[in-house]
C-alpha positions as MATLAB code, in Angstrom:
seq = 'MSSSQPYMQSSPATPSRRRKSKFTFRQLHQLSQSSPTNPLRVIAHIDLDAFYAQCEMVRLGIAEDQPLAVQQWQGLIAINYPARKFGLNRHVTTVEAKKLCPQLIMQHVATWKEGEEKWAYRDDAFRDMATQKVSLDPYRRESRSILGVIKESLPAAPIQRVEKASVDEVFLDLSAQIHSIMVERYPELGRPAPYDDPTENLPRPPTTALNWDTDALVDLDDGQTEEDDPDWDDVAILLGSEIVRHVRAAIREKLEYTCSAGIARNKMLAKLGSGHKKPNQQTVVRNRAVQQFLSGFKFTKIRNLGGKLGDEVVSAFNTDTVKDLLEVPMEQIKKKLGDDTGTWLYGVARGEDTSEVNPRTQIKSMLSAKSFRPSINTMEQAIRWLRIFVADIFSRLVEEGVLENKRKPKTVNLHHRQGGQMRSKQAPVPQGKVVSEEILFDLAKNLMAQIVVDGRAWPCANLSLSVGGFEDGVTGNRGIGSFLVRGEEAKSMMNSMRDTPEQDSARELTPPPGKRRKLHGGIGKFFGSSDGYKDEPERPGTDAYCENDAQKQIDGNQLHDIDESEDLYRGNSTPPSAQPQPDDSYPSRATSSGNREASYMCSRCNIALPASEKGEHDDWHFAADLQAEERSKSTSNDAVHGHGLYHETHRLPNKRPRGRPPGGGGNKAVEKGQRKLAFG';
ca = [
     -58.953  -36.895   36.535;
     -61.964  -35.187   36.976;
     -60.465  -32.111   38.686;
     -57.825  -31.790   36.098;
     -60.266  -31.428   33.109;
     -61.099  -28.151   34.023;
     -58.134  -26.741   34.650;
     -56.832  -28.167   31.191;
     -59.524  -26.129   29.511;
     -59.069  -23.136   31.472;
     -55.374  -22.959   31.265;
     -53.761  -20.641   28.707;
     -50.924  -22.870   28.654;
     -52.375  -25.621   25.883;
     -52.872  -22.987   23.266;
     -49.450  -21.443   24.032;
     -47.794  -24.775   23.861;
     -49.169  -25.431   20.331;
     -47.948  -22.123   19.154;
     -44.170  -22.352   20.425;
     -41.758  -21.954   17.605;
     -38.891  -24.892   17.877;
     -36.305  -22.022   17.832;
     -35.429  -19.985   21.102;
     -34.627  -16.292   22.188;
     -31.059  -17.041   22.181;
     -30.878  -18.171   18.636;
     -32.674  -15.254   17.961;
     -29.843  -12.992   19.326;
     -27.204  -15.099   17.699;
     -28.987  -14.307   14.277;
     -28.019  -10.582   14.826;
     -24.268  -11.638   15.372;
     -23.982  -13.391   12.069;
     -22.886  -16.763   14.237;
     -22.089  -19.419   11.494;
     -23.815  -22.267   13.761;
     -27.202  -20.301   14.160;
     -30.110  -22.362   12.531;
     -31.642  -19.073   11.270;
     -28.575  -17.925    9.398;
     -29.165  -16.857    5.841;
     -26.250  -16.972    3.492;
     -26.611  -15.702   -0.248;
     -24.331  -16.420   -3.369;
     -24.678  -14.186   -6.510;
     -23.410  -15.159   -9.573;
     -22.689  -13.188  -12.716;
     -24.267  -15.015  -15.897;
     -21.510  -16.061  -18.374;
     -19.706  -13.048  -17.102;
     -17.148  -11.977  -19.716;
     -19.724  -12.626  -22.452;
     -21.979  -10.177  -20.779;
     -18.846   -7.520  -20.038;
     -18.410   -7.586  -24.479;
     -22.423   -7.472  -24.620;
     -22.572   -4.426  -22.773;
     -19.172   -2.876  -24.079;
     -20.285   -3.299  -27.524;
     -24.339   -2.525  -27.129;
     -25.119   -6.024  -28.547;
     -28.827   -7.102  -28.283;
     -29.406   -9.754  -25.570;
     -30.570  -12.089  -27.789;
     -27.671  -12.302  -30.178;
     -25.214  -15.019  -29.853;
     -21.972  -13.914  -28.626;
     -18.759  -15.862  -27.362;
     -15.350  -14.374  -26.150;
     -12.442  -15.365  -28.056;
      -9.022  -16.320  -26.919;
      -6.348  -16.849  -29.512;
      -8.218  -20.042  -31.423;
     -10.356  -21.080  -28.509;
     -13.438  -19.747  -26.550;
     -13.360  -18.871  -22.702;
     -16.956  -17.847  -22.451;
     -20.169  -18.057  -24.308;
     -23.536  -16.315  -23.838;
     -26.936  -18.433  -23.274;
     -28.257  -17.763  -26.824;
     -24.914  -19.051  -28.234;
     -25.490  -22.134  -25.930;
     -28.511  -23.019  -27.844;
     -26.901  -23.952  -30.651;
     -24.749  -26.405  -28.816;
     -21.417  -24.252  -28.362;
     -19.195  -25.168  -25.336;
     -15.758  -23.990  -24.199;
     -14.310  -27.316  -25.827;
     -14.922  -26.139  -29.419;
     -12.717  -24.000  -31.764;
     -13.722  -20.883  -33.490;
     -14.143  -22.628  -36.838;
     -16.405  -25.353  -35.414;
     -18.000  -22.750  -33.507;
     -18.920  -20.365  -36.835;
     -19.973  -23.764  -38.501;
     -22.602  -24.561  -35.644;
     -23.523  -20.779  -35.433;
     -22.887  -18.803  -38.898;
     -24.181  -15.461  -36.678;
     -22.109  -16.070  -33.802;
     -19.866  -12.837  -32.755;
     -16.600  -13.892  -31.643;
     -14.885  -10.951  -29.522;
     -11.238  -11.724  -28.924;
     -10.240  -10.570  -25.329;
      -7.981   -7.373  -24.944;
      -4.207   -8.071  -25.063;
      -0.787   -6.885  -24.031;
       1.418   -6.302  -27.241;
       4.942   -6.747  -27.131;
       6.819   -3.324  -26.555;
       3.551   -1.369  -25.245;
       2.436   -0.646  -22.235;
      -1.080   -0.579  -22.198;
      -3.641   -3.169  -23.020;
      -5.920   -2.653  -26.092;
      -8.562   -4.617  -28.070;
      -7.227   -5.963  -31.252;
      -8.827   -7.350  -34.466;
      -6.027   -9.179  -35.382;
      -4.745  -10.520  -31.835;
      -5.749  -14.318  -32.573;
      -2.736  -14.123  -35.517;
      -0.257  -13.111  -33.286;
       0.125  -15.078  -30.140;
       3.718  -14.909  -30.075;
       4.130  -11.229  -29.375;
       1.105  -10.560  -27.103;
      -0.545  -11.416  -24.219;
      -4.094  -11.754  -22.721;
      -5.258   -9.044  -20.369;
      -8.394   -9.627  -17.950;
      -8.542   -6.076  -16.890;
     -11.802   -5.207  -18.674;
     -13.539   -7.642  -16.582;
     -11.682   -6.728  -13.385;
     -13.104   -3.229  -13.907;
     -16.576   -4.243  -14.340;
     -16.438   -6.739  -11.432;
     -15.481   -3.671   -9.110;
     -18.427   -1.587  -10.348;
     -20.806   -4.809   -9.798;
     -19.263   -5.122   -6.448;
     -19.749   -1.150   -5.568;
     -23.371   -1.872   -6.585;
     -23.956   -4.625   -4.435;
     -22.337   -3.034   -1.299;
     -24.446    0.145   -1.949;
     -27.634   -1.632   -1.867;
     -26.877   -3.188    1.521;
     -26.478   -1.775    5.208;
     -23.224   -0.546    6.038;
     -20.986   -2.476    7.887;
     -20.722   -4.216   10.599;
     -24.051   -5.228    9.422;
     -23.118   -5.688    5.657;
     -20.695   -9.069    5.398;
     -19.854   -9.214    1.664;
     -17.242  -11.715    0.445;
     -15.909  -11.499   -3.048;
     -15.203  -15.172   -3.796;
     -13.798  -14.520   -7.662;
     -14.531  -12.217  -10.344;
     -17.837  -12.952  -11.054;
     -19.381  -14.235   -7.610;
     -20.059  -12.817   -4.404;
     -21.045  -14.341   -1.075;
     -23.518  -12.227    1.418;
     -24.341  -13.122    4.816;
     -27.572  -11.424    5.577;
     -28.278  -12.501    8.890;
     -27.920   -9.282   10.897;
     -29.928   -7.577    8.325;
     -32.418  -10.182    8.336;
     -32.737   -9.788   12.014;
     -32.968   -6.090   12.402;
     -36.058   -6.689    9.756;
     -37.376   -9.719   11.923;
     -37.514   -7.736   15.218;
     -39.269   -4.551   13.326;
     -41.722   -6.409   11.339;
     -42.982   -8.743   14.206;
     -42.547   -6.876   17.290;
     -43.416   -9.572   19.425;
     -39.804  -10.750   18.714;
     -38.269   -7.446   20.512;
     -39.958   -8.307   23.896;
     -37.935   -9.808   26.612;
     -37.975  -13.556   26.743;
     -40.266  -15.193   29.744;
     -38.570  -15.406   33.038;
     -35.679  -13.770   31.420;
     -34.560  -16.935   30.309;
     -32.927  -16.835   26.639;
     -33.915  -20.806   26.128;
     -37.273  -20.031   26.185;
     -38.937  -21.027   22.610;
     -40.210  -18.173   20.510;
     -43.826  -17.753   19.511;
     -44.677  -19.102   16.417;
     -44.710  -16.607   13.505;
     -48.285  -15.149   12.978;
     -48.685  -15.752    9.310;
     -49.551  -19.228    8.144;
     -48.466  -18.601    4.299;
     -45.367  -17.119    2.604;
     -45.341  -15.581   -0.800;
     -42.389  -16.841   -2.753;
     -42.877  -14.381   -5.608;
     -41.143  -15.755   -8.753;
     -38.125  -17.677   -6.922;
     -37.252  -21.376   -7.895;
     -38.642  -23.015   -4.806;
     -36.822  -26.060   -3.958;
     -39.060  -28.865   -3.554;
     -39.296  -29.918    0.653;
     -38.239  -33.136    1.839;
     -40.427  -36.444    2.444;
     -42.537  -36.064    5.101;
     -42.969  -32.186    4.817;
     -45.948  -30.450    3.073;
     -46.508  -27.066    2.248;
     -49.787  -26.901    4.371;
     -47.173  -26.921    7.363;
     -47.007  -23.844    9.346;
     -43.815  -22.029    8.565;
     -41.400  -21.342   11.616;
     -39.049  -18.241   11.815;
     -36.226  -20.003    9.534;
     -38.374  -19.987    6.573;
     -39.529  -16.531    7.431;
     -35.717  -15.568    7.458;
     -35.136  -17.201    4.400;
     -37.888  -15.312    2.598;
     -36.531  -11.985    3.929;
     -33.196  -13.120    2.405;
     -34.865  -13.855   -1.198;
     -36.331  -10.300   -0.830;
     -33.017   -8.823   -0.237;
     -31.391  -10.480   -3.069;
     -34.246   -9.947   -5.479;
     -33.509   -6.129   -4.860;
     -29.560   -6.374   -4.973;
     -30.175   -8.218   -8.226;
     -32.811   -5.537   -9.446;
     -30.049   -2.625   -8.910;
     -26.996   -4.621  -10.934;
     -29.717   -5.024  -13.501;
     -30.664   -1.282  -13.400;
     -27.490    0.369  -13.011;
     -25.187   -1.627  -15.009;
     -27.471   -3.900  -17.308;
     -25.586   -7.154  -16.021;
     -27.972  -10.477  -15.383;
     -26.921  -12.750  -12.334;
     -28.427  -15.904  -10.818;
     -28.439  -16.224   -6.982;
     -28.654  -18.897   -4.162;
     -30.087  -18.364   -1.190;
     -29.796  -21.294    2.043;
     -28.449  -21.540    5.529;
     -24.786  -22.024    4.280;
     -22.402  -20.781    1.798;
     -22.216  -24.694    0.082;
     -26.039  -25.009   -0.323;
     -26.266  -21.059   -1.582;
     -23.568  -21.671   -4.194;
     -25.216  -25.152   -5.401;
     -28.535  -23.062   -5.438;
     -27.148  -20.232   -7.725;
     -26.308  -22.528  -10.378;
     -29.313  -24.724  -10.083;
     -31.579  -22.283  -12.381;
     -29.713  -19.802  -14.712;
     -29.865  -17.748  -16.456;
     -31.359  -14.479  -14.263;
     -33.194  -16.432  -11.543;
     -32.630  -17.285   -7.959;
     -33.034  -20.595   -5.848;
     -34.349  -21.063   -2.764;
     -33.328  -23.804   -0.564;
     -35.370  -24.055    2.457;
     -34.134  -25.936    5.725;
     -37.134  -28.517    5.161;
     -35.969  -29.185    1.587;
     -31.969  -29.614    1.898;
     -32.127  -33.460    1.567;
     -34.485  -33.056   -1.641;
     -32.176  -30.436   -3.140;
     -29.152  -32.299   -2.269;
     -29.873  -35.606   -3.319;
     -30.041  -35.021   -7.026;
     -26.368  -33.990   -6.791;
     -22.960  -35.608   -7.798;
     -21.103  -34.988   -4.427;
     -18.312  -34.059   -6.851;
     -19.898  -30.576   -7.913;
     -19.385  -29.766   -4.008;
     -16.749  -27.745   -3.251;
     -13.705  -29.368   -2.031;
     -14.646  -32.773   -3.560;
     -14.137  -32.068   -7.146;
     -10.362  -33.459   -7.252;
      -8.693  -36.205   -5.461;
     -10.552  -36.207   -2.303;
     -13.621  -37.005   -4.626;
     -12.029  -39.538   -6.641;
     -10.850  -41.062   -3.486;
     -14.528  -41.445   -2.003;
     -15.756  -42.704   -5.561;
     -13.323  -45.154   -5.278;
     -13.882  -46.165   -1.512;
     -17.739  -46.317   -1.977;
     -18.379  -47.006   -5.365;
     -20.773  -43.823   -6.189;
     -20.357  -40.368   -6.827;
     -24.020  -39.145   -5.824;
     -24.972  -37.710   -2.651;
     -28.149  -39.929   -2.226;
     -26.113  -43.113   -1.920;
     -23.370  -41.296    0.592;
     -26.242  -40.659    3.058;
     -26.685  -44.576    3.174;
     -23.179  -45.049    4.679;
     -22.827  -45.262    8.100;
     -20.530  -42.513    9.710;
     -18.442  -45.177   11.142;
     -17.788  -46.592    7.781;
     -16.879  -43.415    6.571;
     -14.373  -42.558    9.272;
     -12.681  -46.222    8.982;
     -11.834  -45.381    5.372;
     -11.015  -41.727    5.273;
     -10.072  -40.924    8.616;
     -12.070  -39.751   11.603;
     -11.445  -36.100   10.455;
     -12.337  -36.259    7.039;
     -14.924  -38.615    7.583;
     -16.818  -36.448   10.159;
     -16.496  -33.715    7.568;
     -17.926  -35.872    4.867;
     -20.535  -37.074    6.741;
     -21.753  -33.738    7.426;
     -21.274  -32.235    3.917;
     -23.579  -35.038    2.646;
     -26.528  -33.615    4.967;
     -25.764  -30.234    4.081;
     -23.767  -28.898    6.836;
     -21.501  -26.016    6.544;
     -20.277  -23.505    9.183;
     -17.695  -21.483    6.678;
     -17.990  -17.960    7.565;
     -18.482  -14.972    4.875;
     -15.294  -13.249    5.082;
     -15.565   -9.703    4.212;
     -11.689   -8.767    4.540;
     -10.709  -11.628    2.031;
      -7.350  -10.620    0.622;
      -5.094  -11.243   -2.237;
      -2.229  -13.174   -1.030;
      -0.138  -12.927   -4.502;
      -0.261  -11.888   -8.221;
       1.089  -13.231  -11.129;
       1.698  -12.594  -14.879;
       3.102  -14.966  -17.218;
       3.507  -15.829  -20.813;
       4.551  -19.075  -22.450;
       6.558  -18.426  -25.648;
       5.897  -20.222  -28.999;
       8.420  -20.101  -30.379;
      10.772  -19.562  -27.617;
      12.445  -16.185  -27.146;
      16.505  -16.093  -27.089;
      17.496  -12.333  -26.144;
      17.686  -10.362  -23.119;
      15.887   -7.470  -25.112;
      12.783   -9.725  -25.491;
      12.892  -10.616  -21.947;
      13.032   -6.999  -20.885;
      10.080   -6.113  -23.171;
       8.016   -8.887  -21.660;
       9.147   -8.036  -18.275;
       7.471   -4.435  -18.944;
       4.176   -6.069  -20.015;
       4.229   -8.214  -16.362;
       4.816   -5.211  -14.667;
       2.515   -3.043  -16.179;
      -0.194   -5.948  -15.258;
       0.802   -6.566  -11.750;
       0.595   -3.050  -11.047;
      -2.648   -2.122  -12.413;
      -3.840   -4.759   -9.841;
      -1.844   -3.413   -7.106;
      -3.333   -0.147   -7.231;
      -6.891   -1.965   -6.678;
      -5.335   -3.543   -3.614;
      -4.771    0.492   -2.652;
      -0.640    0.528   -2.738;
      -0.839    4.115   -3.867;
      -2.527    4.717   -0.738;
       0.008    2.679    1.053;
      -2.913    0.027    2.231;
      -1.243   -3.042    1.276;
       1.785   -3.889    0.011;
       4.191   -6.811   -1.503;
       7.073   -7.861    0.396;
       8.752   -9.706   -2.481;
       9.071  -10.256   -6.337;
       9.443  -13.198   -7.723;
      10.525  -14.548  -11.282;
      10.100  -18.032  -12.729;
      12.110  -18.845  -15.920;
      11.931  -22.266  -18.037;
      14.200  -23.340  -20.127;
      13.776  -26.779  -21.525;
      12.630  -29.034  -18.726;
      14.352  -26.656  -16.308;
      12.668  -24.369  -14.041;
      14.489  -21.560  -12.111;
      13.649  -18.925   -9.745;
      15.159  -15.790   -8.381;
      13.503  -13.739   -5.458;
      14.150  -10.072   -4.235;
      12.756   -7.988   -1.661;
      10.715   -5.010   -2.299;
      11.982   -1.846   -0.765;
      10.508   -0.784    2.372;
       9.361    2.696    3.486;
       8.430    3.838    0.201;
       5.398    3.584   -1.777;
       5.628    0.854   -4.332;
       5.764    2.009   -8.058;
       5.762    0.596  -11.312;
       9.453    1.302  -12.023;
      10.516    0.193   -8.773;
       8.873   -3.293   -9.710;
      10.307   -3.063  -13.110;
      14.059   -2.351  -11.948;
      13.742   -5.309   -9.726;
      12.036   -7.651  -12.580;
      14.969   -6.438  -14.553;
      17.673   -7.412  -12.060;
      16.404  -10.849  -11.355;
      16.344  -11.565  -15.106;
      20.214  -10.565  -15.097;
      20.902  -12.864  -12.503;
      19.235  -15.560  -14.318;
      21.199  -14.434  -17.582;
      24.561  -14.635  -15.541;
      23.857  -18.055  -14.018;
      24.170  -19.358  -18.120;
      21.547  -21.527  -19.965;
      18.810  -18.662  -20.156;
      18.162  -19.054  -23.446;
      16.069  -20.223  -25.526;
      13.279  -19.292  -22.643;
      10.051  -21.148  -23.287;
       8.322  -19.470  -20.312;
       8.600  -16.343  -17.909;
       6.542  -15.325  -15.064;
       6.824  -12.471  -12.405;
       4.761  -12.690   -9.475;
       4.425  -10.308   -6.129;
       3.449  -11.814   -2.534;
       3.938  -11.670    0.756;
       1.471   -8.985    1.116;
       1.165   -7.036    4.311;
      -0.952   -3.781    5.536;
       0.720   -0.435    4.821;
       0.871    2.179    7.598;
      -1.442    5.069    6.925;
      -2.354    8.262    8.939;
       1.409    9.449    9.368;
       1.952   13.082    9.239;
       4.718   14.983    7.926;
       6.707   17.262   10.372;
       4.981   20.471    9.044;
       1.991   19.511   10.467;
       3.508   19.770   14.303;
       4.480   23.406   13.566;
       2.870   26.211   14.058;
       3.532   29.704   12.676;
       2.490   33.443   13.061;
       0.000   34.731   15.673;
      -0.617   31.368   16.838;
       2.976   30.790   17.618;
       3.462   34.019   19.331;
       0.585   33.346   21.632;
       1.723   29.897   22.557;
       4.989   31.246   23.263;
       3.715   33.866   25.837;
       1.710   31.246   27.388;
       4.867   28.854   27.814;
       7.113   32.150   28.968;
       8.614   31.148   32.644;
       8.540   33.048   35.849;
      11.517   34.125   37.661;
      10.438   31.424   40.152;
      10.261   28.869   37.704;
      13.726   29.747   36.357;
      15.243   29.551   39.689;
      13.494   26.140   40.079;
      15.103   24.994   37.066;
      18.496   25.630   37.685;
      18.099   23.988   41.123;
      16.600   20.949   39.133;
      19.505   18.368   37.748;
      18.797   17.854   34.199;
      16.993   14.459   33.385;
      19.462   11.927   32.361;
      20.096   11.484   28.727;
      20.976    8.235   26.871;
      24.348    8.465   25.667;
      26.616    6.427   23.851;
      30.074    5.633   22.626;
      31.368    7.342   19.122;
      29.622    5.553   16.358;
      30.842    4.271   13.099;
      33.734    2.068   12.179;
      36.565    4.378   14.051;
      35.908    2.697   17.144;
      37.278   -0.524   15.830;
      40.638    1.356   15.105;
      41.168    3.385   18.200;
      43.407    2.762   21.032;
      43.501   -0.432   22.424;
      44.503    0.492   25.842;
      40.750    0.522   26.975;
      40.515   -2.986   26.549;
      42.896   -4.135   29.251;
      42.346   -7.381   30.658;
      40.893   -6.570   34.189;
      37.812   -7.250   36.208;
      34.698   -5.010   35.197;
      34.080   -2.010   37.633;
      30.623   -0.611   38.407;
      29.704    2.548   36.627;
      31.299    1.572   33.104;
      28.265    0.651   31.213;
      28.514    2.351   27.861;
      24.942    4.007   28.483;
      24.696    5.806   31.605;
      21.212    6.540   33.424;
      21.879   10.145   34.991;
      24.551   12.755   34.277;
      24.154   14.235   37.565;
      25.167   10.885   39.276;
      27.764    9.664   36.790;
      30.576   11.906   35.843;
      31.279   11.267   32.017;
      34.278   12.788   30.166;
      32.375   15.191   27.530;
      35.226   14.304   24.981;
      34.684   10.786   25.080;
      30.655   10.504   24.863;
      28.116   12.540   22.903;
      24.309   12.901   23.745;
      22.679   10.378   21.067;
      20.419   12.977   19.768;
      23.651   14.920   18.581;
      25.935   11.852   17.607;
      28.300   12.320   14.917;
      30.403    9.291   13.254;
      34.137    9.941   13.937;
      35.414    9.348   10.266;
      34.045   11.335    7.923;
      34.611   12.410    3.972;
      38.114   12.474    3.595;
      39.432   12.327    6.963;
      42.555   10.283    7.782;
      42.191    6.830    8.903;
      43.288    6.000   12.320;
      46.531    4.087   11.840;
      47.760    7.349    9.870;
      47.063    9.515   12.238;
      49.854   11.241   14.279;
      51.027    9.513   17.829;
      52.755   10.760   20.811;
      55.787    9.538   20.751;
      55.678    7.822   24.150;
      52.649    5.733   22.901;
      54.712    3.750   20.740;
      57.467    1.141   21.640;
      60.662    1.196   20.136;
      60.670    0.393   15.926;
      64.174   -0.463   16.104;
      65.027   -4.075   15.024;
      67.965   -6.060   16.817;
      70.323   -4.917   13.903;
      69.226   -1.022   14.764;
      67.413   -0.930   11.346;
      63.798    0.910   11.745;
      60.799   -1.173   10.270;
      59.997   -0.895    6.385;
      57.242    1.346    5.481;
      54.947    1.758    2.796;
      52.766    4.511    0.716;
      49.203    4.540    0.727;
      48.111    5.817   -2.645;
      44.743    6.758   -1.047;
      45.967    8.656    2.138;
      49.455    9.739    0.463;
      50.807    9.091    3.971;
      53.888    6.738    4.801;
      53.131    3.925    7.213;
      54.747    1.075    8.835;
      54.400   -1.748    7.015;
      53.402   -4.280    9.685;
      50.115   -1.595    9.826;
      49.001   -2.149    5.898;
      46.557   -4.783    6.428;
      44.659   -3.041    9.211;
      44.798    0.390    7.275;
      43.057   -1.425    4.148;
      40.466   -2.958    6.142;
      40.124    0.575    7.381;
      39.511    1.944    3.837;
      37.151   -1.205    3.143;
      35.057   -0.627    6.222;
      34.846    3.203    5.281;
      34.097    2.566    1.724;
      31.077    0.256    2.861;
      29.713    2.881    5.691;
      29.644    5.478    2.853;
      27.781    3.547    0.498;
      25.282    2.493    3.410;
      25.239    6.499    4.363;
      24.170    7.155    0.454;
      21.095    5.179    0.991;
      20.213    6.382    4.075;
      16.713    8.605    3.828;
      16.348   12.194    4.499;
      15.696   11.493    7.955;
      19.193   10.481    9.009;
      20.195   14.237    7.854;
      17.515   15.185   10.549;
      18.229   13.254   13.509;
      22.499   12.547   12.836;
      23.227   16.180   11.596;
      26.908   15.071   11.494;
      26.457   12.940    8.496;
      27.151   15.600    6.606;
      29.984   17.458    8.516;
      33.421   18.351    7.446;
      36.197   16.278    8.656;
      35.942   15.727   12.571;
      39.299   16.204   14.650;
      39.777   14.372   17.573;
      40.846   15.968   20.905;
      44.578   15.859   21.394;
      44.119   14.335   24.679;
      42.628   10.827   22.697;
      45.404    9.471   20.557;
      44.344    7.612   17.738;
      45.551    4.434   16.053;
      46.958    1.278   17.292;
      50.737    1.032   18.143;
      52.310   -1.548   16.316;
      52.986   -4.866   18.569;
      49.814   -4.895   20.773;
      48.214   -2.766   23.120;
      49.150   -0.714   26.398;
      48.536   -0.793   30.214;
      46.003    1.975   30.496;
      42.906    1.202   32.624;
      39.208    0.798   30.965;
      38.073    4.339   29.925;
      34.806    5.836   31.587;
      31.952    5.073   29.844;
      33.311    1.931   28.164;
      33.158   -1.792   29.250;
      35.569   -4.694   29.219;
      35.078   -7.323   26.114;
      36.069  -10.856   27.238;
      37.020  -13.032   24.224;
      37.278  -16.886   25.129;
];
């Protein structure tokens, strides 16, 4: 014992152990990666104060102490904080609000009006609910501006992680930014871990007191005191509060909006914190204060516990407070709610949440709807409302980048309610072209026409139009002109590529590369001679696509290169059954009595044909009409890659007769380039 005492006094390990943090070098590194399970993680939630009311105050230039409410028809949807001092809330009517606060300014929301294609602010909007529809576009526009200021105030991606949670709230993951600040501000954190072991604990912060400025600081949990030395999680939260204070000041300075914020270790706590002290304040929830903070809440205020699940928990445990729920053992919670839900609820009550801040949160669908009082009764009225719905949706599509082809919807849906019956129709959005307002309007009109044709469309009590199935568009494509060169550049390129005589002779000796070949396309091949489908075993080398022309001898009259393909029967060409046939290709048509088979005259071809071929001939005209209709819808690229689309009538070589002889097939062998089709 006596020998150990001097050693303990002289050893530097004792003070070093007393100055160790509970966090490790590995956890510090994970902070830079914004790991959702990292105990040093810092999340902020910014919430605009009475956002719709603030938008109208800024737009109208109204003083901040002036009571104002946003009106929608006969109700209120937003009330600023000066008006709330008079007892106003969103459950009172406009008449009651005026009685409670005579100096109240009530500003009606902007509206779309039947027959017009642009929203506007109208003084008499509340009197004409039947012909007008609410527009929230002014608030979406201001929301985009605020989001822009927030992003400008933070470092660029990938350090910046911003999630737009709604039109008036944003989540920020500040972990990576805080890591860079900590390493810069505290050099000891940038040094390698002792023994290169990432599980080694960090040194304690050099400071013993933190300045929280004017933040609303949540009291510490029982057993914790402000005299305790702070650890790195306290430092990280402090840096997060400094960043958020800077962001809020930028919003205030540039756009005149106030907002509240919550700073904590996860999204759940940060959101609860932003609503804890309002307006225009920010609440800091340190890791040592989580239980103290949550104990004052009803768990029905927590996300995902405000609906049926929350009611189920209240019924199961006869309480709605987090404080009481903390006393329930996990096994009892799991027994009543199941393993997964019970485990999740047990963690939530203790402030656990590992959900990530997703900077790429994207809209999955958009909807514009109107309930009619009184109901509408004509197609003309419905079309006018569809025009408004389309304009409303398209303005939001522009925000999603539809004009730049960044994102586009795949489907359009129309929902129609008549009495107690709800019907829906859906149509695909044309691909291969930029979505326009007119395209959506035409689709909506067609869907409405389908509902009317089905019957029982009037009176209509509700209409709604939506788009969904969003996908990322293809960007960065170049036109063909960008691949072409002209002038001197083209001349110099030609000179550099000019072949020498040796290269020319070498090319002559080299067989050309195999081209992918195919049989004549179009519907014509279904009406050609049936001799090629003789029932015999398949022979090698009869595949429709040949690998190498130098190795396989293909009749050029039977096959075309795929890059020079032509459909056989174009324009006003005569169908196969009406083509002249060699005499020896048909069996005798004489009947037993010596009379020839009856014939009929095709009104479209002006050619007399055997009556037995009338069905086949009519089928050809039907298929030809269908093919012509499809061809008319093809893009201009078809004209480039398939120049035969616009050729005049294509005449077949005489050596290949067209048409099927009456009475069945011949006995010819399978032609080169064809293969037998086995039926049955």
